[in-house]
Amino acid sequence: MLTARERIERQMADPSLVRLHRKLSRLKATVTMMNTGAHPDDEQNGMLAWFRLGLGMRVIIACSTRGEGGQNALGPERLGPLGVLRSRELEEAARAIDSDVSWLGHGPSDPVHDFGFSKDGDATFIRWGEARTVERLVRAYRMERPDIVIPTFLDVPGQHGHHRAMTRAAEAAIALAADPNAYPEHFAEGLRPWQVAKYYLPAWSGGGDTYDDEVPPPDTTVTVLAEGREPATGAEYDRIGEWSRYYHASQGMGHWPKRPERQWELHLKLSAAGSVAEQSVLENLPTSLSALADFSDLPSDAANALRSADSAIAVAISAFPDRDAIIKALAEAAGWLDIVASSAPEEFMALHGHRIARKQMEVDAAILDAAAVFERAYAVPSVISPGGAAILTVELGEGASDHKVDVVPVLPAGVSSSVQSFTHDRLFALTAASDAPLSDLYLPAWSAMGGNGHAHVKVSAEIAGRTVTGTFDLEEPFAVAPAQSLTLLPDALVVPLGTKQTEWLVKADISGVDAPVSFRTPAGWTMKKADGDWIASATDAVRPGLVEIEPQVDGRPAFQVTPIAYRHIGRASFRAPAMLKILSLDLKLPEGARVGYVGGGADRAGLWLARMGLDVTELDAQALSGDLSRFTTIVVGIFAFGIRKDLAAATGRLHRFVEEGGHLVTLYHRPTDGWNPEETPVRRIDIGSPSLRWRVTDPRAEVAVLAPEHVLLKGPNVIGPEDWQGWDKERGLYFVSRWDDAYEPLLAMHDVNEQPLKGALISGAIGRGRHTHTSLVLHHQLDKLVPGAFRLMANLVQPA
């Protein structure tokens, strides 16, 4: 349940009059637009804020991935947990501009997922499947029926391959969505063909620090001009767009532009009239109920009802904030819409019935809000396990006592409810069956009108002589989750071949309902309990490779549940099967290495160095200001110069550490991560920009060794071709573009049809010490237990 402060913050962020005004502004237009992108934060929020809040359109953000392959500026979440975090961020960003979300991808186990980076659409579709991606967009078009589709990015060289793939798929799906012979399985689900009326491309470049679109943007055919300010808040529409981007905090979003944008240029690529110049994106579209009344051969009673409904809505909007007047006018509008729904001919309803149904829902939602019928709903606890129970409380507003109100919980499969109290507020006892399925981590859509999550409430009320119905979300998402979470410490062992050690201590910490823990072990390994912990033992000489030991709780596969909690998104969680992984490999450690690790929370390199068996000390601000000579090597994690002010302040001391005989190893940094080319490294190192040109995205790209006899490549592990096998996601990024003569490039690599890049690993003897900088994604390869990454990392941390 939310705390008092959390409820106060929610109410402050969602004032009642602003909420009511936005419910009324939805009623102005009958046009739907969809903005397509590949990642949460790809949306053009300022333009969307104008479309939704200025013009009254329904706005849908269609996103192909959950952003699970990206980076995290907030905390430790990576991959699956990051996908949950970024999904919630996009949903809250959508809430800020009152738009909907349609998800095409469903997390890291789905083929359509964020795998980090690619440089063209073809490389992306190798992973996603072009036919699969197009089909999902066709389904989205047929379900949501957008009149306008606008991708955020162009399909041009120099642009992110995920963006290029989505733009290509968005266009290909338009003809197929209208084709009655395409994807007939959709029709069995109740969908019908749909013709998108207009497809626009951005007439702006997606270039910048990251991308450098080679092809100029197409000519402008229409300029979207955001006029004035939103009446409810008095804010410029692009400022509201930044309120929305504020929720993409894991990506460092939320800026305060000195002057908000007021116009966006678009290129009309596809329409019935062709690529023609326009004064407005709304030209030749059914923009209002009155415009629908001009439908050919529409009976006069239906046409008059449409015009009358539109007039009544206009009265309601002008009556704001008089709630009684709003209710009276909207009740009249609802009656006229009922006439349209019952009397309009089949041809009209086939083309525009979704607009009428949408307006009926929106009118009901506005009436319920104006009548102050609903206050909040919450379940305690908000997460239960199979066989568990909770109490659902629905607090009704002060207006509920004036009306007959009915409340129905909508619950996930396997969860039932019974009425506990039926006074002004409603209490329901929730019970999960012993075989209730666990809740999915990734839901397919999010609606600004409510009804989200695995559970919500449906509220009906008799108001102004009619029954109005709306759906409302719970304060916190409700879910069915495992009864236990098992955490293994460590969850992975790194075992050098030939080691004399035969036993390793593993802690198995269980939270939740207590239950016995056991392990299913492969040949050559045993797990024995000892003093509350477990001992992993090798029964034979270990062989190279990766083995997995599956823990079980009460005889069933165990899960590890990772809680995720941030103020801007609330509480969520990620779960994955618990597993003990053991990597056995030919690994030799540098003699006498004493490693200091400076992390910013963006990688786990220090943890892996310790698991390899090295002497590792985490360096906090106090340690950085102390005696550094006790270390032979200091490793600085990715982004750390931008994250830790104490590290930036210690730059001079790190330089002296090198000059006096230490080895400084810096993992990759972006140019924006506090990296001053002349001051941050020991000698000048420039990081390439735009970054798309200075990375190698193919994890199988050939690696050329430029200095095979270099000390970092010869020992203690001889780095050979096999060490570059099995890499995941990519080779490296944020490659160095220029460097001082003190440094020597050790490797060269490139993506297909590109020139070799030599800035993946450079090292230089400086004074009595050494500085090594690498742009290889070693931290990710360590997480993925790639043997070559451990062998190379051991070499990099050797004393100077």
Tab-separated table of C-alpha atoms in Angstrom, residues 12 62 166 210 316 361 449 490 503 511 514 541 640 675 689 692 710 713:
chain	number	residue	atom	x	y	z
A	12	MET	CA	0.005	16.706	-6.369
A	62	ALA	CA	3.760	1.824	-30.435
A	166	MET	CA	10.707	-0.069	-37.072
A	210	THR	CA	24.969	9.370	-31.185
A	316	ALA	CA	-19.661	20.493	-21.553
A	361	MET	CA	-16.302	5.317	-23.305
A	449	MET	CA	-8.339	5.416	-19.672
A	490	PRO	CA	27.506	-16.295	-5.416
A	503	GLU	CA	34.924	-27.041	-2.668
A	511	SER	CA	12.738	-15.022	1.466
A	514	ASP	CA	9.880	-20.955	4.421
A	541	ALA	CA	38.860	-32.949	-12.287
A	640	ALA	CA	32.174	6.329	-13.483
A	675	TRP	CA	35.246	12.756	-19.928
A	689	SER	CA	31.449	10.987	-31.941
A	692	LEU	CA	27.332	5.018	-34.028
A	710	HIS	CA	52.413	-6.760	-26.209
A	713	LEU	CA	48.168	-9.897	-24.796
